[in-house]
């Protein structure tokens, strides 16, 4: 079982604010002692990459009705993602469904944190809105600080 | 309700259709008076993005259109550009292209069969609910899907948005030993695929058969992936470069979506049911045997039984993968040499959910001056609406939630992929 935290940035660079998760994972690359990957949220592959991990952080853009740019944090071992997330992923079988499915047929990592960045525009196109861009910076700094504390 | 005898069912989010979608049914005086389906918006952004880019970028850019079928986009792109340059990829490189396409069919079809469509037939709200009672089945489905992912990962460089495909072949080709490493997993997948056909053929299917015009590629002595004439059971027989002469994308009033229809105005049916009906004789023996045991005949006109046809195609793709791996001879070079020349090229390949048409015009520098992409869901959208017009009246006596369930199931028959369209939809169910 790998001791390093796995950080998964989920999203699509060609769908406006949906790039948020990928942007966070790119901005923390090389700045902390963790395994960092990009992912499109595909369920079987997501299950594979999480299998055998003790600690996983998933970052994705969400469209939940919160204020644009708001960062939402969920400890998925304690609660499930709200239903609204299950029906709001651009990915083939949403993160929420993937996590719930793993709960039924497999074992979740001991620590599984989901960060959602509330987006505004998810149309085809490149670039995120200012609010999301600011939140990407804030969230990247938070993750670095949190992991530095844990690793210390 | 707007009056006592009118009811409108508007579903702004179609569950278990990948991506997003909306459906609008209006019933007045026990008569269906309106069907509006919005499940697809064309990839116009990507067509624009491609203009001015080098032909070399097209496979990777177009693979980003859809997270479910990136290989299909890459295959249509490379074949269309090779058509423009007048080159043909053959031998082991051609086989590798079939193999990576097998991987995508296995992966995509397995997701649809087990996670999206089977819950309909077994009365579950979702695959998660189904997994609580049928854990083994869901695990089998995931194992099957993973076998497809493994092929894409090995040949494409990674499972998601493969990066190893290029005009003329690949950047790097696998060794025989590397391909053989897939064999055990694929043998197990083939066994699961056999069981999958047996499982789904036992579902209860609504009695709903239509006289469809099936349109698909027809391969020469092979079940089609990348090549063949475009044919139908009603007389169509054309090359890819005649697609624009025979089909047209039509704007529909109720959305920004386009319906691709025949120029004579008719709808048509593309995807597994069409491929099966027009290429049954080219299935492998084991796939034919499974088809015969399933009792659907050589042509299946009940779209609800598309789940059986998908399962047969998964079995075929596992079998075909093993055949290709067994016969594989590593090519001398990972790609053939390309001479850039100005021109227009056309290609149609068989994405898991149906025909994917690409057309590119390229200048002397190899830059793309024009691009046109017509995905399968654009083509099936009209026939789905046609099905709803005929199917919904049979269930109009049911409460709205039951009617909605059956209507959604009818839409899911086509595995519409709308993750290649836009984003989310509003997630409310409105009944007036």
Coordinates of C-alpha atoms in Angstrom, one line a residue, chain A residues 11-15 18 22 26 38-48 51 61-64 83-93 96-98 100-101 104-106 121-126, chain B residues 13 15-16 18-19 41-46 49 53 60-61 64-68 107 111 115-116 127-128 131-132 135 138-139 141-143 145-146 149 159-161 418-425 427:
Chain A
X11 CA -11.6 17.7 -15.7
X12 CA -11.5 18.8 -19.3
X13 CA -9.3 21.6 -20.6
X14 CA -11.7 22.3 -23.4
X15 CA -14.8 22.9 -21.3
X18 CA -14.3 22.3 -16.0
X22 CA -6.6 19.9 -13.8
X26 CA -0.7 21.2 -12.5
X38 CA -4.7 14.1 -14.2
X39 CA -7.9 12.2 -14.8
X40 CA -11.2 12.4 -16.7
X41 CA -13.2 10.7 -13.9
X42 CA -13.7 7.4 -15.8
X43 CA -15.0 5.0 -13.3
X44 CA -12.9 1.8 -13.8
X45 CA -9.7 3.7 -14.2
X46 CA -10.5 5.8 -11.2
X47 CA -11.1 2.7 -9.1
X48 CA -7.8 1.3 -10.3
X51 CA -6.9 0.9 -5.2
X61 CA -15.2 21.4 -11.0
X62 CA -18.8 21.3 -9.8
X63 CA -22.0 22.9 -10.7
X64 CA -24.0 22.7 -7.5
X83 CA -27.1 13.9 -5.2
X84 CA -26.7 17.0 -7.2
X85 CA -23.2 16.1 -8.0
X86 CA -24.2 12.7 -9.3
X87 CA -26.2 14.4 -12.0
X88 CA -23.8 17.2 -12.8
X89 CA -20.6 15.6 -14.1
X90 CA -19.4 16.1 -17.6
X91 CA -17.6 12.8 -17.2
X92 CA -18.9 9.5 -18.4
X93 CA -20.0 8.1 -15.0
X96 CA -20.0 10.7 -7.2
X97 CA -21.3 7.5 -8.8
X98 CA -17.7 6.1 -9.0
X100 CA -20.6 5.2 -4.3
X101 CA -19.9 2.2 -6.5
X104 CA -20.5 -1.1 -2.7
X105 CA -18.0 -3.4 -4.4
X106 CA -14.6 -2.4 -3.1
X121 CA -19.2 28.3 -17.7
X122 CA -18.9 24.8 -19.0
X123 CA -19.4 25.4 -22.7
X124 CA -16.8 24.2 -25.2
X125 CA -13.8 26.6 -25.0
X126 CA -10.5 27.1 -23.3
Chain B
X13 CA -31.7 15.9 -17.1
X15 CA -30.2 10.1 -16.1
X16 CA -27.8 7.5 -17.3
X18 CA -23.7 10.1 -20.7
X19 CA -23.3 13.9 -20.5
X41 CA -24.9 19.9 -29.8
X42 CA -22.3 19.7 -32.6
X43 CA -18.6 20.0 -32.0
X44 CA -18.4 23.3 -33.8
X45 CA -15.9 24.7 -31.3
X46 CA -13.5 22.0 -32.3
X49 CA -10.2 25.2 -33.3
X53 CA -3.7 24.1 -37.1
X60 CA -5.1 14.7 -30.5
X61 CA -7.4 17.7 -30.6
X64 CA -10.7 15.6 -26.7
X65 CA -14.2 16.0 -28.0
X66 CA -15.4 12.9 -26.3
X67 CA -14.0 11.2 -23.2
X68 CA -15.9 8.0 -24.1
X107 CA -14.8 -0.4 -22.9
X111 CA -20.1 0.7 -19.5
X115 CA -23.8 0.7 -15.8
X116 CA -26.4 2.5 -17.9
X127 CA -25.9 0.8 -11.3
X128 CA -25.1 1.6 -7.7
X131 CA -24.6 -3.4 -7.5
X132 CA -26.1 -3.9 -4.0
X135 CA -22.3 -7.3 -7.1
X138 CA -21.2 -5.3 -11.8
X139 CA -17.7 -6.6 -11.1
X141 CA -18.8 -5.6 -16.2
X142 CA -16.0 -3.6 -14.7
X143 CA -13.5 -6.4 -15.5
X145 CA -14.4 -2.7 -19.4
X146 CA -11.0 -2.8 -17.9
X149 CA -9.0 0.0 -21.3
X159 CA -6.4 4.8 -21.4
X160 CA -7.9 8.3 -21.5
X161 CA -7.3 10.5 -24.6
X418 CA -23.6 13.7 -25.2
X419 CA -20.5 14.2 -23.3
X420 CA -19.2 15.3 -26.6
X421 CA -21.7 18.1 -26.5
X422 CA -21.8 20.7 -23.8
X423 CA -21.9 20.7 -20.0
X424 CA -24.6 20.1 -17.4
X425 CA -28.2 20.6 -17.6
X427 CA -31.3 19.2 -12.8

